[in-house]
Short mmCIF file of C-alpha atoms in Angstrom, two decimals:
data_model
loop_
_atom_site.label_atom_id
_atom_site.label_comp_id
_atom_site.label_asym_id
_atom_site.label_seq_id
_atom_site.Cartn_x
_atom_site.Cartn_y
_atom_site.Cartn_z
CA MET A 1 1.74 -8.54 -21.07
CA ARG A 2 3.97 -9.76 -18.27
CA ALA A 3 7.69 -9.87 -19.18
CA PRO A 4 9.40 -13.29 -18.81
CA ARG A 5 11.51 -13.63 -15.60
CA SER A 6 14.79 -15.39 -14.62
CA ARG A 7 15.18 -17.87 -11.80
CA THR A 8 16.14 -14.99 -9.57
CA GLY A 9 12.87 -13.10 -10.36
CA GLU A 10 14.53 -10.43 -12.42
CA ALA A 11 12.59 -9.37 -15.73
CA LEU A 12 14.23 -10.54 -18.94
CA THR A 13 13.79 -8.70 -22.19
CA ALA A 14 14.23 -10.40 -25.64
CA ARG A 15 15.53 -7.06 -27.09
CA PRO A 16 15.84 -3.50 -25.99
CA LEU A 17 12.63 -1.39 -26.43
CA GLY A 18 13.19 1.60 -28.81
CA VAL A 19 15.03 2.56 -31.88
CA VAL A 20 18.70 3.75 -32.35
CA THR A 21 18.79 7.56 -32.34
CA ARG A 22 21.35 9.89 -34.02
CA GLY A 23 23.46 9.82 -31.00
CA THR A 24 24.76 13.48 -31.25
CA THR A 25 26.60 14.53 -28.10
CA ASN A 26 29.28 16.93 -26.83
CA PRO A 27 31.17 17.49 -23.64
CA ASN A 28 29.26 19.52 -21.20
CA ARG A 29 26.13 19.45 -23.33
CA LEU A 30 24.09 18.33 -20.33
CA ARG A 31 25.77 20.25 -17.62
CA ARG A 32 22.72 22.46 -17.10
CA VAL A 33 20.32 19.62 -16.48
CA ASP A 34 22.87 17.59 -14.36
CA ASN A 35 23.29 20.50 -12.08
CA TRP A 36 19.46 20.80 -11.82
CA ILE A 37 19.12 17.08 -11.09
CA ALA A 38 21.72 17.44 -8.30
CA ALA A 39 19.89 20.32 -6.75
CA THR A 40 16.33 19.27 -7.33
CA CYS A 41 16.48 15.44 -7.13
CA GLY A 42 19.45 15.12 -4.82
CA ASP A 43 17.37 14.37 -1.75
CA ALA A 44 15.65 11.48 -3.47
CA LEU A 45 18.93 10.08 -4.42
CA ARG A 46 20.35 10.53 -0.94
CA ALA A 47 17.31 8.66 0.50
CA ALA A 48 17.45 5.85 -2.03
CA ALA A 49 18.42 2.44 -0.78
CA ASP A 50 20.32 1.85 -3.98
CA PRO A 51 21.60 5.12 -5.49
CA LEU A 52 21.37 3.73 -9.02
CA VAL A 53 21.07 6.20 -11.97
CA VAL A 54 20.48 5.35 -15.62
CA ASP A 55 21.61 7.54 -18.42
CA LEU A 56 19.21 6.38 -21.11
CA GLY A 57 20.38 6.76 -24.71
CA TYR A 58 23.81 8.39 -23.95
CA GLY A 59 24.69 8.68 -27.63
CA ALA A 60 27.59 8.01 -29.86
CA THR A 61 30.27 8.70 -27.12
CA PRO A 62 29.93 8.04 -23.34
CA VAL A 63 31.11 11.62 -22.31
CA THR A 64 27.77 12.81 -20.85
CA ALA A 65 27.44 9.59 -18.73
CA VAL A 66 31.02 10.06 -17.42
CA GLU A 67 30.12 13.81 -16.55
CA LEU A 68 26.79 12.73 -14.88
CA ARG A 69 28.49 10.30 -12.58
CA ALA A 70 31.23 12.70 -11.61
CA ARG A 71 28.65 15.59 -10.89
CA LEU A 72 26.34 13.45 -8.86
CA ALA A 73 29.26 11.73 -6.96
CA ALA A 74 30.54 15.30 -6.09
CA ALA A 75 27.32 16.94 -5.26
CA VAL A 76 24.89 14.29 -4.01
CA ARG A 77 26.63 11.00 -2.79
CA ALA A 78 29.95 9.39 -3.52
CA ASP A 79 28.50 5.92 -3.87
CA VAL A 80 26.14 6.72 -6.72
CA ARG A 81 26.19 4.32 -9.52
CA VAL A 82 25.53 5.34 -13.22
CA VAL A 83 24.68 2.86 -15.94
CA GLY A 84 24.68 4.17 -19.41
CA LEU A 85 22.20 2.21 -21.59
CA GLU A 86 22.26 2.24 -25.45
CA ILE A 87 20.31 0.15 -27.96
CA ASP A 88 23.19 0.12 -30.46
CA PRO A 89 25.77 -2.56 -29.34
CA VAL A 90 28.47 -0.76 -31.19
CA ARG A 91 28.09 2.30 -29.01
CA VAL A 92 28.04 0.02 -25.95
CA ALA A 93 31.24 -1.60 -26.99
CA ALA A 94 32.85 1.80 -27.83
CA ALA A 95 31.97 3.13 -24.32
CA GLN A 96 33.63 0.26 -22.41
CA PRO A 97 37.11 2.06 -22.08
CA ALA A 98 35.36 4.85 -20.20
CA ALA A 99 33.75 2.45 -17.70
CA ASP A 100 34.78 2.69 -13.98
CA PRO A 101 33.02 -0.10 -12.16
CA PRO A 102 31.11 -0.01 -9.87
CA GLY A 103 30.45 3.73 -10.15
CA LEU A 104 30.11 3.75 -14.01
CA THR A 105 29.19 0.90 -16.40
CA PHE A 106 27.68 0.59 -19.81
CA ALA A 107 25.14 -1.98 -21.14
CA ARG A 108 22.76 -2.57 -23.87
CA GLY A 109 19.13 -1.48 -23.18
CA GLY A 110 16.25 0.82 -24.03
CA PHE A 111 12.96 1.89 -22.43
CA GLU A 112 12.72 -1.35 -20.47
CA LEU A 113 15.92 -0.22 -18.58
CA ALA A 114 17.64 -3.70 -19.13
CA GLY A 115 15.74 -5.03 -16.08
CA LEU A 116 17.30 -2.40 -13.81
CA ARG A 117 15.25 -0.57 -11.16
CA PRO A 118 17.03 2.83 -10.91
CA ALA A 119 16.18 5.58 -8.46
CA LEU A 120 16.57 8.12 -11.28
CA VAL A 121 16.66 8.01 -15.11
CA ARG A 122 17.91 10.84 -17.34
CA ALA A 123 16.82 10.47 -20.93
CA PHE A 124 17.94 13.43 -23.10
CA ASN A 125 17.50 14.08 -26.77
CA VAL A 126 15.97 10.66 -27.14
CA LEU A 127 12.22 11.07 -27.56
CA ARG A 128 12.89 14.15 -29.67
CA GLN A 129 13.32 11.70 -32.52
CA TYR A 130 10.20 9.85 -31.92
CA ASP A 131 6.55 10.70 -32.98
CA GLU A 132 4.68 12.77 -30.40
CA ALA A 133 2.00 9.97 -30.14
CA GLU A 134 4.82 7.57 -28.78
CA VAL A 135 5.85 9.78 -25.88
CA ALA A 136 3.23 8.77 -23.37
CA ASP A 137 3.93 5.07 -23.76
CA ALA A 138 7.57 5.61 -23.42
CA TRP A 139 7.13 7.62 -20.25
CA ARG A 140 4.88 4.93 -18.81
CA THR A 141 7.34 2.22 -19.81
CA VAL A 142 10.28 3.99 -18.05
CA THR A 143 8.45 5.20 -14.94
CA GLY A 144 6.87 1.68 -14.48
CA ARG A 145 10.41 0.15 -14.03
CA LEU A 146 11.75 2.80 -11.57
CA ALA A 147 12.52 1.89 -8.03
CA PRO A 148 9.86 2.99 -5.41
CA GLY A 149 10.01 6.78 -5.33
CA GLY A 150 12.12 6.92 -8.52
CA LEU A 151 12.25 9.77 -10.97
CA LEU A 152 12.57 10.38 -14.69
CA VAL A 153 14.11 13.53 -16.14
CA GLU A 154 13.19 13.66 -19.93
CA GLY A 155 14.05 16.53 -22.27
CA THR A 156 15.90 18.06 -25.06
CA CYS A 157 18.71 20.69 -25.43
CA ASP A 158 20.64 22.31 -28.26
CA GLU A 159 24.00 20.82 -29.46
CA LEU A 160 26.02 22.95 -27.02
CA GLY A 161 23.60 22.80 -24.15
CA ARG A 162 22.82 26.48 -24.14
CA LEU A 163 19.12 26.07 -24.42
CA GLY A 164 17.14 23.20 -22.80
CA ALA A 165 13.83 22.01 -21.49
CA TRP A 166 12.88 18.91 -19.45
CA VAL A 167 10.05 17.15 -17.76
CA LEU A 168 10.31 15.64 -14.32
CA LEU A 169 8.17 12.53 -13.94
CA ASP A 170 7.36 9.88 -11.26
CA ALA A 171 5.23 6.75 -11.29
CA SER A 172 2.10 8.99 -11.24
CA GLY A 173 3.15 10.89 -14.51
CA PRO A 174 4.64 14.25 -15.32
CA ARG A 175 5.13 16.77 -12.51
CA THR A 176 7.00 19.81 -13.67
CA LEU A 177 8.44 21.45 -16.73
CA THR A 178 11.73 23.35 -16.59
CA LEU A 179 13.06 25.77 -19.19
CA ALA A 180 16.68 26.72 -18.92
CA ALA A 181 19.14 28.75 -20.89
CA LYS A 182 22.76 30.11 -20.79
CA LEU A 183 21.74 33.75 -20.23
CA THR A 184 24.86 35.24 -21.68
CA THR A 185 23.90 33.91 -25.13
CA LEU A 186 20.06 34.28 -24.76
CA ALA A 187 18.66 36.67 -27.34
CA SER A 188 14.98 36.01 -26.51
CA PRO A 189 12.90 33.56 -24.45
CA ALA A 190 11.24 32.63 -27.70
CA GLN A 191 14.42 30.66 -28.51
CA LEU A 192 13.40 28.14 -25.85
CA ALA A 193 10.46 27.06 -28.07
CA GLU A 194 12.96 25.31 -30.32
CA ARG A 195 14.06 22.89 -27.63
CA LEU A 196 10.76 22.04 -25.96
CA PRO A 197 10.44 18.30 -25.10
CA LYS A 198 8.60 16.19 -27.78
CA ALA A 199 5.47 16.17 -25.72
CA LEU A 200 5.21 19.99 -26.21
CA ILE A 201 7.26 21.13 -29.22
CA HIS A 202 4.31 20.69 -31.68
CA ARG A 203 1.91 22.43 -29.23
CA ASN A 204 3.66 25.82 -29.39
CA VAL A 205 0.59 27.24 -31.20
CA PRO A 206 -2.10 29.67 -30.25
CA GLY A 207 -4.67 28.07 -27.90
CA GLU A 208 -2.10 25.80 -26.15
CA PRO A 209 -0.85 26.68 -22.60
CA ILE A 210 2.86 26.30 -23.55
CA HIS A 211 2.35 28.86 -26.32
CA ASP A 212 0.87 31.27 -23.76
CA LEU A 213 3.78 30.70 -21.40
CA ILE A 214 6.38 31.35 -24.11
CA GLU A 215 4.46 34.50 -25.06
CA SER A 216 4.35 35.71 -21.59
CA LEU A 217 8.10 35.18 -21.03
CA GLU A 218 8.77 37.10 -24.31
CA ALA A 219 6.51 39.96 -23.32
CA ALA A 220 8.14 40.22 -19.85
CA TRP A 221 11.61 39.98 -21.49
CA GLN A 222 10.81 42.95 -23.72
CA SER A 223 9.31 44.93 -20.93
CA THR A 224 12.56 44.53 -18.94
CA ALA A 225 14.86 45.72 -21.71
CA GLY A 226 15.72 48.69 -19.65
CA TYR A 227 17.63 46.42 -17.27
CA ALA A 228 19.90 45.00 -19.94
CA PRO A 229 22.81 47.15 -18.94
CA PHE A 230 22.77 45.39 -15.60
CA GLY A 231 23.48 42.12 -17.27
CA PRO A 232 21.41 39.21 -18.68
CA ARG A 233 20.98 37.55 -15.13
CA ASP A 234 19.29 40.61 -13.64
CA ARG A 235 17.08 40.94 -16.77
CA TRP A 236 16.06 37.31 -16.66
CA THR A 237 15.33 37.36 -12.96
CA ARG A 238 13.05 40.25 -13.38
CA THR A 239 11.43 38.61 -16.40
CA VAL A 240 10.53 35.53 -14.40
CA ALA A 241 9.33 37.69 -11.41
CA ALA A 242 7.01 39.60 -13.92
CA VAL A 243 5.65 36.25 -15.37
CA LYS A 244 5.06 35.17 -11.76
CA ALA A 245 3.29 38.34 -10.85
CA ALA A 246 1.01 37.93 -13.91
CA GLY A 247 -0.24 34.69 -12.38
CA TRP A 248 1.88 31.84 -13.65
CA PRO A 249 2.61 29.42 -10.72
CA ILE A 250 6.50 29.53 -10.88
CA LEU A 251 7.73 26.82 -8.48
CA ASP A 252 11.37 27.55 -8.08
CA ARG A 253 13.10 30.45 -6.26
CA PRO A 254 15.14 33.33 -7.50
CA THR A 255 18.30 31.37 -6.80
CA ARG A 256 17.36 29.05 -9.61
CA TRP A 257 16.12 31.92 -11.88
CA ARG A 258 19.58 33.50 -11.66
CA ARG A 259 20.83 30.19 -13.17
CA GLY A 260 18.61 30.83 -16.23
CA GLU A 261 15.88 28.40 -15.14
CA VAL A 262 12.10 28.57 -14.65
CA THR A 263 9.99 25.66 -13.37
CA LEU A 264 6.30 25.26 -13.52
CA PRO A 265 3.85 22.49 -12.53
CA TRP A 266 2.90 20.20 -15.40
CA PRO A 267 -0.77 20.81 -15.33
CA THR A 268 -0.19 24.47 -16.00
CA ILE A 269 1.34 23.83 -19.43
CA ALA A 270 0.04 20.34 -20.34
CA PRO A 271 -1.22 19.95 -23.96
CA THR A 272 -5.01 20.58 -24.34
#
């Protein structure tokens, strides 16, 4: 169904699409994914005619939207604009003192993106609170409203941002999965299973590719235990190298591994 339009041709939405989530957030909770966005999606933002970024579902406080704007402005381009969208009007009102127009503003909106056409959307810890069956529609709704060449980064993390996982999507669908951890606190790669995106978290069972990946990371981690005295960064790098040698198509380079990350193409771990 086509959305109604204003006299200027912009899409109008009677109400935001989605439901109010718990809104839990903390300073620096999304630092890991923000730095990944700057490194991985930076070229797309630099090339964008309008460097508009949406922080979808920023939560009970605006801190992560404030941090996102600061990080992208410093690392990618100074004129980046971040719009924080929330369904709850109380949260939108509470965020206004943190606004710094035109670089950072807050508005009411959901998966329809309030009629905006951003170059990039970050949606973190939002779909985790939905049913798995709702994920694909949410992805399509958001990616269908991106600017040409736009990207969506959707995922989850723990309360302190030490464990996280996210999917990179464009208009064609999901492209990659990234797992990330603070290596100094990582006891085992199996911990990452707790923070898989909603599309995968219920698929961590035998017979599913994501389960095989977690098992491979865990086995490689155990096999590299002898390198633990050299530090968790060295051990993780060797772990990812072993998983790659075993045949998994790791996309990123050791410079990203050393940050506690590993990225794979989506078809490799897509649910069966």
